[in-house]
Structure formats: C-alpha cells, structure tokens
Coordinates of C-alpha atoms and ligand atoms in Angstrom, one line a residue:
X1 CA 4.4 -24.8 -27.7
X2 CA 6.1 -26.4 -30.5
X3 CA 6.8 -29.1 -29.0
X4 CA 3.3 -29.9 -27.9
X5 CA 2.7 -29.5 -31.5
X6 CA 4.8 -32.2 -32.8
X7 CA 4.2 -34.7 -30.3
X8 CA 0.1 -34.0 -31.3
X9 CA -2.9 -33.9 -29.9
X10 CA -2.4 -37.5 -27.7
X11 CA -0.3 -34.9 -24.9
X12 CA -3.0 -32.2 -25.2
X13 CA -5.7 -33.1 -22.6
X14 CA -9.0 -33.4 -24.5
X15 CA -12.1 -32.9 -22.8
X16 CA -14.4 -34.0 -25.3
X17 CA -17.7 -33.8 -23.0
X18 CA -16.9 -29.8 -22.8
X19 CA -18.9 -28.1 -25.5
X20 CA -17.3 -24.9 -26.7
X21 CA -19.7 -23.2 -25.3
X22 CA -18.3 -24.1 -22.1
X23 CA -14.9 -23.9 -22.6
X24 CA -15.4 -20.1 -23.4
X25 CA -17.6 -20.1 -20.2
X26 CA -14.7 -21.5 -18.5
X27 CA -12.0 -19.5 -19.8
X28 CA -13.7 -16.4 -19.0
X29 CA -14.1 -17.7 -15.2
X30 CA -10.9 -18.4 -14.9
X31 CA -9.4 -15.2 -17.0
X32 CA -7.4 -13.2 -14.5
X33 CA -8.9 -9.6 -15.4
X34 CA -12.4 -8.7 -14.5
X35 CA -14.6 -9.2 -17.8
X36 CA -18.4 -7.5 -17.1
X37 CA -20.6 -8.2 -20.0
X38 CA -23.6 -6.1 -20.5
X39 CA -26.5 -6.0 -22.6
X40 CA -27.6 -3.3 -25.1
X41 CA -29.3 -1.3 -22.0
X42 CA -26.1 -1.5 -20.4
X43 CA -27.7 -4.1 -18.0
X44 CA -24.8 -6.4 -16.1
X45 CA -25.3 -10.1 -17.7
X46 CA -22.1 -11.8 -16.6
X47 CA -19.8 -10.9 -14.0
X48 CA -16.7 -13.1 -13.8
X49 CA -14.6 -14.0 -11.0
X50 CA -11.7 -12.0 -11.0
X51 CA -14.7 -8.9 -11.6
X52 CA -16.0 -9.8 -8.3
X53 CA -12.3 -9.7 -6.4
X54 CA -11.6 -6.4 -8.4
X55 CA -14.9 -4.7 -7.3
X56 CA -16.2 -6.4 -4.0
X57 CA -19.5 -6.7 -5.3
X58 CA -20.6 -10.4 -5.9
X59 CA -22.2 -11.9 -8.6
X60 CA -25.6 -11.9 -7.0
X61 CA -25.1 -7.9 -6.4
X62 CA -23.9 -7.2 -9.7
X63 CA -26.4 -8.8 -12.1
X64 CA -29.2 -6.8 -13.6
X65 CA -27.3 -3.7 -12.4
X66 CA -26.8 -0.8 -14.5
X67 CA -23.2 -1.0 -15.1
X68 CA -22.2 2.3 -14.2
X69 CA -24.2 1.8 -10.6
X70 CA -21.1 -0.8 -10.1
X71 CA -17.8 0.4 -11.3
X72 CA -18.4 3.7 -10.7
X73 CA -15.8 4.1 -13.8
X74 CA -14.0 7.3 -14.0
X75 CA -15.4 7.4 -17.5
X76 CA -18.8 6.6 -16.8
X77 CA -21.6 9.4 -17.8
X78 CA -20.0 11.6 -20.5
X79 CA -17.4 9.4 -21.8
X80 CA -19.1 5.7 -21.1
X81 CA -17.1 3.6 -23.4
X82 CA -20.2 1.3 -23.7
X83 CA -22.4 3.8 -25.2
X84 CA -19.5 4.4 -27.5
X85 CA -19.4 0.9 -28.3
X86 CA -23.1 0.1 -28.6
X87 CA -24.2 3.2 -29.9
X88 CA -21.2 4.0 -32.1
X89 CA -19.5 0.3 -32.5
X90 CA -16.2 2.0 -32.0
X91 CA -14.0 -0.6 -29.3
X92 CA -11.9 1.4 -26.8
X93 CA -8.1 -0.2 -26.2
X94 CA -6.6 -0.3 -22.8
X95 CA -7.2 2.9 -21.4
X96 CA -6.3 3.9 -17.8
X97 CA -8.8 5.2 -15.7
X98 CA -10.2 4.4 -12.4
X99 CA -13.4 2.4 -10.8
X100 CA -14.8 2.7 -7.1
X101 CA -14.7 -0.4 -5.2
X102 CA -17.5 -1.7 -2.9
X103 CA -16.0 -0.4 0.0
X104 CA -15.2 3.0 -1.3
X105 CA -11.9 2.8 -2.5
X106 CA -11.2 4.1 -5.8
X107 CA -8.5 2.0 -7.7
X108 CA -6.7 2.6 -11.0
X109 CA -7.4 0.0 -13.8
X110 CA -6.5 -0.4 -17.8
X111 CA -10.0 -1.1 -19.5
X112 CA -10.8 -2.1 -22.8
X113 CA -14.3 -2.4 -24.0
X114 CA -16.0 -3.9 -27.1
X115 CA -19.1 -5.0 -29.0
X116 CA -20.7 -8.3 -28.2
X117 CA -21.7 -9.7 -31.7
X118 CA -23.2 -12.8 -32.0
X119 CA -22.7 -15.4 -34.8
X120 CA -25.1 -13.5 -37.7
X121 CA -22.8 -10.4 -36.6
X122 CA -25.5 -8.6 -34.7
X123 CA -24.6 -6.4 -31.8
X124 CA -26.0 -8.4 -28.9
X125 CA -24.7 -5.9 -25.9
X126 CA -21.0 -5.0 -25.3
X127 CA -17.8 -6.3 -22.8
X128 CA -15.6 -4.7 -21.0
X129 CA -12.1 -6.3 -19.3
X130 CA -10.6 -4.5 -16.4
X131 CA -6.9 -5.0 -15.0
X132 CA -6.2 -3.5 -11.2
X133 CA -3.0 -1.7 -12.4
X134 CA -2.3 -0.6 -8.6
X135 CA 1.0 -2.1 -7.8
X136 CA 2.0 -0.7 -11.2
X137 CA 1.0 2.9 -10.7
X138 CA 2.1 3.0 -7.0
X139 CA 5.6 1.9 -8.5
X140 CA 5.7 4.8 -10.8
X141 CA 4.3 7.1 -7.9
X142 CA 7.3 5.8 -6.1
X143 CA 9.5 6.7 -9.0
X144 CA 8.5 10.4 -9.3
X145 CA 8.8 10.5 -5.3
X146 CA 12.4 9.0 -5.3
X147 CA 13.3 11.6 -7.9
X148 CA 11.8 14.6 -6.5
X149 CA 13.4 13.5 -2.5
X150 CA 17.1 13.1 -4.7
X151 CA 16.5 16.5 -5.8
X152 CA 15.2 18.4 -3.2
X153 CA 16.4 16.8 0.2
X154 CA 19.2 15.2 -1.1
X155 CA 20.4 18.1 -3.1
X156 CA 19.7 20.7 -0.2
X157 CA 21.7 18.5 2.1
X158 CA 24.8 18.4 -0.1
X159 CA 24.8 21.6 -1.8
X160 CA 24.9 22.8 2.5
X161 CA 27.9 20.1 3.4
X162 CA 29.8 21.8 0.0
X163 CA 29.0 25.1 0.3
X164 CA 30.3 24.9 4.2
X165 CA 33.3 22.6 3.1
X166 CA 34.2 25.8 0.9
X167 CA 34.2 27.8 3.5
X168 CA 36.0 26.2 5.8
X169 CA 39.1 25.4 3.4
X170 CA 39.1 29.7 3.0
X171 CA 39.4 29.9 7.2
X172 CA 43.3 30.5 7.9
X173 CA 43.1 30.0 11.8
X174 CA 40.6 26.7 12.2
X175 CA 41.1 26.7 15.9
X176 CA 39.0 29.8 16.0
X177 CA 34.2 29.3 17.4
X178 CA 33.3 29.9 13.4
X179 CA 34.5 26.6 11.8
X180 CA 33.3 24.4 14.5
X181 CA 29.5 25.8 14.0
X182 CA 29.9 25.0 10.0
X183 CA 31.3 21.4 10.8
X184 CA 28.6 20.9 13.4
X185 CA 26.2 21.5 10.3
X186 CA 27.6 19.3 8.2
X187 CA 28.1 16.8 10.6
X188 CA 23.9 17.2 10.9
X189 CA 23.6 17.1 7.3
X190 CA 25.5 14.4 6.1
X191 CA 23.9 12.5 9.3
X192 CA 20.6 13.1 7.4
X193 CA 21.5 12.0 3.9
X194 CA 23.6 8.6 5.7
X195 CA 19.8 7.7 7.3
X196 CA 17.6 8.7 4.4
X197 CA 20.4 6.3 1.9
X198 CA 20.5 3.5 5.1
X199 CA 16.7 3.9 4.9
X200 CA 16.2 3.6 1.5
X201 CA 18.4 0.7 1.1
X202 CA 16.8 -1.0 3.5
X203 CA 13.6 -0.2 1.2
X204 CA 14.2 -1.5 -1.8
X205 CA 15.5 -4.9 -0.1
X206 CA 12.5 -5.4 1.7
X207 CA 10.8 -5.0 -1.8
X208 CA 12.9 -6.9 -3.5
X209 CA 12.9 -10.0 -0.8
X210 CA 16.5 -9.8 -0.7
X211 CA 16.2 -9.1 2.9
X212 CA 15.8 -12.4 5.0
X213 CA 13.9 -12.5 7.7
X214 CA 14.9 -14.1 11.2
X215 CA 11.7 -15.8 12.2
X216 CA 11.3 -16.7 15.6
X217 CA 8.4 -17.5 18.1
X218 CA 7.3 -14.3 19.6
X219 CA 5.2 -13.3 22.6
X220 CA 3.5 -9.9 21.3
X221 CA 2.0 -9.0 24.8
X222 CA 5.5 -9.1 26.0
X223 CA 6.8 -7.1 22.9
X224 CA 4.2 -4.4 23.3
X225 CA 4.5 -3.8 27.4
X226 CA 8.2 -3.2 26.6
X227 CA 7.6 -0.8 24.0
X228 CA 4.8 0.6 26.2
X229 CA 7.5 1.3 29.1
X230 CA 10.4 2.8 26.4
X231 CA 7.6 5.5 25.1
X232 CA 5.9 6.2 28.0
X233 CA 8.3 9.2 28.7
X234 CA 8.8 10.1 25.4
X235 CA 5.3 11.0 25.1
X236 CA 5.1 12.4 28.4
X237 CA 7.8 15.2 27.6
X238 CA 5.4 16.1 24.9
X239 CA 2.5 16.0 27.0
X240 CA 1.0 13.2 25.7
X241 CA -0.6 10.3 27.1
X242 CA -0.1 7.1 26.2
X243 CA -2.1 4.2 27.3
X244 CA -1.6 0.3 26.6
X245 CA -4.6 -2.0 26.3
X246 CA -5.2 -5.7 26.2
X247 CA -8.1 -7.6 26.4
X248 CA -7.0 -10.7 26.8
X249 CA -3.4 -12.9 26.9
X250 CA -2.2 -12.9 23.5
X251 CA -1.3 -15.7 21.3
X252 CA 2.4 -16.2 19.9
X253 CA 3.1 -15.3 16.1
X254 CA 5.9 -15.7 14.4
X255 CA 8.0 -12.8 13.8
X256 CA 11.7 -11.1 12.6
X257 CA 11.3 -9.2 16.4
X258 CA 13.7 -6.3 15.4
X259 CA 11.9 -5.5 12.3
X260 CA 8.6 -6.0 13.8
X261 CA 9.6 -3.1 16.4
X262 CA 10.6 -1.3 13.9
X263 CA 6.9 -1.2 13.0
X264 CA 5.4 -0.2 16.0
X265 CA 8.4 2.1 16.7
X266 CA 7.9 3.5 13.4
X267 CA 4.1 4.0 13.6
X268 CA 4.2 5.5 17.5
X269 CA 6.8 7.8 16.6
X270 CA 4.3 9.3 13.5
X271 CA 1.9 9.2 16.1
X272 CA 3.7 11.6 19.0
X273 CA 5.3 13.5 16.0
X274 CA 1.8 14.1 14.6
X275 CA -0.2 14.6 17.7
X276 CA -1.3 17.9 19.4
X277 CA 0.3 18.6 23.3
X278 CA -2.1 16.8 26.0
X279 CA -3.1 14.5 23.0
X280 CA -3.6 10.6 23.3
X281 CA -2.3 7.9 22.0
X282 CA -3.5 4.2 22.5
X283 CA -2.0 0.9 22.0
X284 CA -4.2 -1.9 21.6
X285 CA -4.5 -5.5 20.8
X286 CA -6.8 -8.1 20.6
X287 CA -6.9 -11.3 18.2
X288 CA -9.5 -13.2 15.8
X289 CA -9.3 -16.6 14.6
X290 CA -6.6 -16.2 12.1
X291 CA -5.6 -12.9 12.8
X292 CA -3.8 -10.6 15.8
X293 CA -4.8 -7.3 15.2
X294 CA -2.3 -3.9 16.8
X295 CA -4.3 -0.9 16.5
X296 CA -2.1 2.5 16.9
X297 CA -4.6 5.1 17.5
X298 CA -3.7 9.0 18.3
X299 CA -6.2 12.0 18.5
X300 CA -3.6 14.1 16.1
X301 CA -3.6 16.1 13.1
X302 CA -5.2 13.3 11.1
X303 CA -4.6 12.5 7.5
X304 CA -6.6 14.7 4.8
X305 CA -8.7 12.3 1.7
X306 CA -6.3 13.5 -0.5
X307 CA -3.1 12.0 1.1
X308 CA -4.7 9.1 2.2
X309 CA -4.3 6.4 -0.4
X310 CA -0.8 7.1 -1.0
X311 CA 0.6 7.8 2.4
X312 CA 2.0 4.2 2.1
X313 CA 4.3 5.0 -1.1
X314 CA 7.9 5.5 -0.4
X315 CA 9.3 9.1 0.5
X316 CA 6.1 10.3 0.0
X317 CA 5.0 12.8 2.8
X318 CA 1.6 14.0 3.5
X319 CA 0.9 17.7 2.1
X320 CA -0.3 18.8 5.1
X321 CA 2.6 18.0 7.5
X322 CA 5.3 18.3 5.2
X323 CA 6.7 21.1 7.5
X324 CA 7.5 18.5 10.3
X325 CA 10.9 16.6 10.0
X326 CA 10.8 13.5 8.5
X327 CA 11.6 11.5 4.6
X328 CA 8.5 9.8 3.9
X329 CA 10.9 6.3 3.7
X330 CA 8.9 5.1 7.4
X331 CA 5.8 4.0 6.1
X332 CA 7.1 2.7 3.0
X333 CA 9.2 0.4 5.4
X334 CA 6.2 -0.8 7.8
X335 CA 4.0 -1.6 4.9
X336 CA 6.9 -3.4 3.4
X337 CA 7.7 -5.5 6.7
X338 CA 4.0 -6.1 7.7
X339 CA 3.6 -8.0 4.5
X340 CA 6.8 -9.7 5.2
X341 CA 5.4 -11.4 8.1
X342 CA 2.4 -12.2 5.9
X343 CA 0.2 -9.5 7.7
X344 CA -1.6 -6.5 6.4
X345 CA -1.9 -2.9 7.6
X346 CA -4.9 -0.7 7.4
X347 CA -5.1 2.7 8.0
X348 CA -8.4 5.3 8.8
X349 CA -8.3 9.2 9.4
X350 CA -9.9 11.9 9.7
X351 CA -8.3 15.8 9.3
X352 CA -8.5 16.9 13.1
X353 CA -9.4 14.2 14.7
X354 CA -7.0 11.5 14.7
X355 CA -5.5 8.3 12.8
X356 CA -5.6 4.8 13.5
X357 CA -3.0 2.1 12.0
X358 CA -3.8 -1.6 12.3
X359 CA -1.6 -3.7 11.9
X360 CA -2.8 -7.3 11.5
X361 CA -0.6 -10.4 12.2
X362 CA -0.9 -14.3 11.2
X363 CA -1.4 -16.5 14.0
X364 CA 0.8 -19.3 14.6
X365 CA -1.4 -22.4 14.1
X366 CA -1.6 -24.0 17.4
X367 CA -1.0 -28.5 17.3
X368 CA -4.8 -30.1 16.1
X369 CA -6.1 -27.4 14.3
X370 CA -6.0 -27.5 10.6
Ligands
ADP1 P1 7.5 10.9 7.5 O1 6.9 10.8 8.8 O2 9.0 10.8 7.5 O3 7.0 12.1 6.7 P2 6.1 8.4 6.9 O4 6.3 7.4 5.8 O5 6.3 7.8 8.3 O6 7.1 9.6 6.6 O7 4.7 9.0 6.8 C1 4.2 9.5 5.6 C2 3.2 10.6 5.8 O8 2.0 10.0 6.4 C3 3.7 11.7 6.7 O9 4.4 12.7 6.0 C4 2.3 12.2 7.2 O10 1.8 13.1 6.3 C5 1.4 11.0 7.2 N1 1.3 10.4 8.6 C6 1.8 9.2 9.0 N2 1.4 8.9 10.3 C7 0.6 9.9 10.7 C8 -0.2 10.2 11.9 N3 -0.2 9.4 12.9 N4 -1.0 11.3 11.8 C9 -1.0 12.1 10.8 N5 -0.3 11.9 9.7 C10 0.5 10.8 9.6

C-alpha cells in the first residue's frame, strides 16, 4: 500500500470513463458476501452476485420480492433487522443467524444490516450483507465433537485398559483363566483407541492436504464389480441383499484407488451396519457429461432431519444409532477424500425408509474435447 502510494497515481490503473457511480456498482458485484438492498417496504432492489450463490435464487427471482419471502432469515418476523433499521434507524453488526436456501437447506450466516441514506441524508430503504459462515461453524462443531469423543470413548477405553492393568499386577499366579479374560479386554480396548487415533490422524491430514494423493487412471466399473464380489457375503450373513447396477460401460476417472475404496467400503459398511435383516442395498452408477455419479442406496434405518446436516462432521454420530458400534471419524473421512478427487457427495434420507449417498466423480477429459 505504501508503496503504491509513493510511486503515485501513474501505477494505480485509472479508469477515468467509470463514473463513481459505477465503480460502487461494480464493487458491490464483485464483493464476496451477499449484499440485498431493499427499499422502505422491504421490497428486494439489488441483489448482488455472491447473494445469488449464497441463496440459489437469481436475480430475476429475487427482485420485487419481499425480503423475508427469500432468505427466509432466522430473524425474520419478530426480530427483522430491517424494520429495526428502517423503522428505528438502529444498524445491526454481524450477527449470526441462519437463512434457507432455494433448495431448502438452511445455512448459518453473519449478517449485518443498515440504513440506505442518500446524499440529503434521507432514509431511502436499508442493506443488508450476508457471509455463509458454514465451513467455520462445522469446524467448531468438529471441535466440541473431538472433545466430547476424547472424553467419553477415549476416556472409557483407558480408564478399562488401567483399571484391568491394576488388577492384573495384584494376580500372584498369572498362569491361572482370570488374567487372560482381562488382557483379552484390553487387548480389545486399546485396539479401539489405536483405530479411532489411526483414524483421526488420517482425518486431519486429509483436511490439512498434507496427505498426497496417488493419482492414477482408474476403471470404476472394474472397481465396483470387485467390491460387489467382496460384500456380497458380508451382506448375505446378515440377510441382506445386495445388488450391483450399471447402465452402461463406464468412463475412466482419475483416482488415489485405495482411498477411493475406502469410500465405498466406508459407505457400504454404514449401509449393512444400518440396515434391517432381509434389507437391500443397491450399488449403482451411471455418468453425465462431466460427472460419474455412485449412488449407495439401502432400505435401513434412515437418517432423522435433525442429524442430517451434520452427519458429515467428524466423530459426530447420528442420535438415533448411537447404540451401534462405530466413532463417527467414517464419514468425516469420505467427505474429506471425495473432495480430494475433486468430487462431491450428497446425501438424502428419510427415518424408516432408507438412505442414499452419491458420490459424484470428475471425468477424465477424453483427447478433442475442451
Ligand atoms: P459411525 O458409523 O462410526 O457412527 P460415520 O461417520 O460413518 O460414523 O456415520 C455418522 C453417522 O451417520 C452414523 O452414526 C449414523 O447415525 C449416520 N449414518 C451413516 N450412514 C448411514 C446409513 N446408511 N443409514 C443410517 N444412518 C447412517
């Protein structure tokens, strides 16, 4: 900055055809949080870019709206900080709370909100920025997770391996049935904490891209007939069938092939862990332009609203099945490798009828296409 300053304005680009007018235009396009400006009826005006990405709806949707028929705010109705700041002038600073996307989701954001005055100071409507604080809250979600797993399974497991340990150094004759049962236990226990630590490790470098991936060209038909075959009879002990299906040959991708089992190993084990006996589970695939899509669909337990939208954190487990065996670190992982590989993974449910994870893949661009 200083330095721009010395050398003067002949280094700072000068656009002398842009009125100010639409420079502020501009910067407000380009402004990486949503600004929604509304008049004194609280009637949308201007709905910027980044508003658009945040909320789904598009400009055309948005304008002439009420303003509360869009964000759906979590403060709209009682404690709309428009009215406050139309009616009362009073601005409100970067408060959390949440607005409902276009397709339903509901997503925390930092809003601030303030009177639009024009040059003879008259209030002329009001504006309102919006930041998608989602990766930040799903971080300290994460946090309060990893704190509660080191205190509860962590801490179970240990206080068992010392506890027995104790016991053990109090047995004169160690030859005799008794201290082989307590080392079996520890032997289970401390087998437990060395996966959920391997686990979590594993974790935080795939979120820290510390972890490289070992890319290679990979023939996903092949991949998923193998891992067809290896769970076949894993389901079957449970009763469960499992059925592949393909519609047509599909294309190569580029993949880390032991992580990328991982994935599906990950996601069919949740899926015979969480299904009822004589259940069914289905593999399919099929593949878009850009995209190879793995769908992972059982006719389980199925996921409850509630746990939905964070079944993807780290360690956390779903309310509901938090009886079954398991750390809550497997999802965590997939997500984490998924978007590795430059994919995306979707999930629907419904509480008794079932789940499906997609996983969605890049395509490897073929020679000639652009
Ligand atoms: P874990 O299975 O060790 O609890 P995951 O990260 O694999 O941890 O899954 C997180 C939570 O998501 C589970 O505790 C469970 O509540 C829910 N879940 C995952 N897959 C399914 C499924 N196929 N059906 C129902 N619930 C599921």
């Amino acid at each position: 900055h200083d330095q721009a300053m010395n050398t003067g304005d002949s280094e700072v680009p000068r656009h002398s055809e842009i009125s100010d007018l639409e420079f502020c235009r501009f910067t407000v396009r380009s402004l990486p949080i949503a600004v929604v400006v509304v008049s004194p009826e609280l009637k949308i005006i201007r709905f910027n870019p980044w508003a658009q990405e945040v909320t789904g709806y598009s400009e055309e949707e948005a304008i002439g709206r009420h303003c509360g028929d869009i964000l759906h705010g979590g403060m709209c109705g009682v404690n709309c900080p428009m009215k406050t700041v139309i009616n009362l002038r009073q601005p409100t600073m970067q408060v959390e709370t949440t607005i409902q996307t276009k397709s339903g989701n509901v997503i925390p954001v930092k809003m601030s909100a303030a009177g639009l005055f024009d040059g003879d100071g008259n209030l002329i409507g009001g504006v309102e920025a919006l930041q998608d604080i989602s990766a930040f809250k799903s971080m300290e979600r994460e946090k309060a997770n990893l704190t509660s797993m080191f205190a509860h399974d962590m801490n179970s497991s240990l206080t068992g391996i010392h506890g027995l340990a104790l016991r053990l150094l109090k047995i004169d004759d160690l030859n005799s049935e008794m201290p082989k049962k307590y080392i079996e236990v520890i032997e289970k226990e401390a087998g437990k904490l060395e996966s959920l630590v391997r686990d979590f490790l594993e974790f935080s470098r795939l979120q820290t891209g510390r972890l490289n991936f070992n890319f290679n060209t990979t023939a996903l038909d092949k991949e998923l007939i193998e891992l067809f075959e290896l769970y076949q009879p894993k389901a079957a002990q449970r009763g469960i069938k499992l059925e592949l299906q393909m519609t047509a040959v599909l294309p190569v991708i580029k993949a880390d092939v032991d992580r990328l089992r991982r994935v599906f190993t990950n996601l069919l084990d949740n899926a015979i862990k969480f299904s009822n006996e004589k259940g069914t589970i289905t593999i399919s695939a099929n593949d878009s332009d850009e995209e190879v899509s793995v769908q992972i669909k059982d006719d389980g337990i199925g996921i409850s609203p509630e746990d939905l939208p964070f079944i993807f954190d780290l360690f956390y487990r779903g309310r509901s099945t938090a009886k079954k065996e398991g750390s809550g670190v497997g999802l965590g992982t997939v997500k984490a490798i998924v978007e590795g590989h430059g994919g995306r993974i979707f999930v629907s449910s419904e509480p008794g009828k079932g789940s499906v994870f997609e996983v969605r893949l890049p395509k490897v661009k073929q020679l000639g296409e652009n």
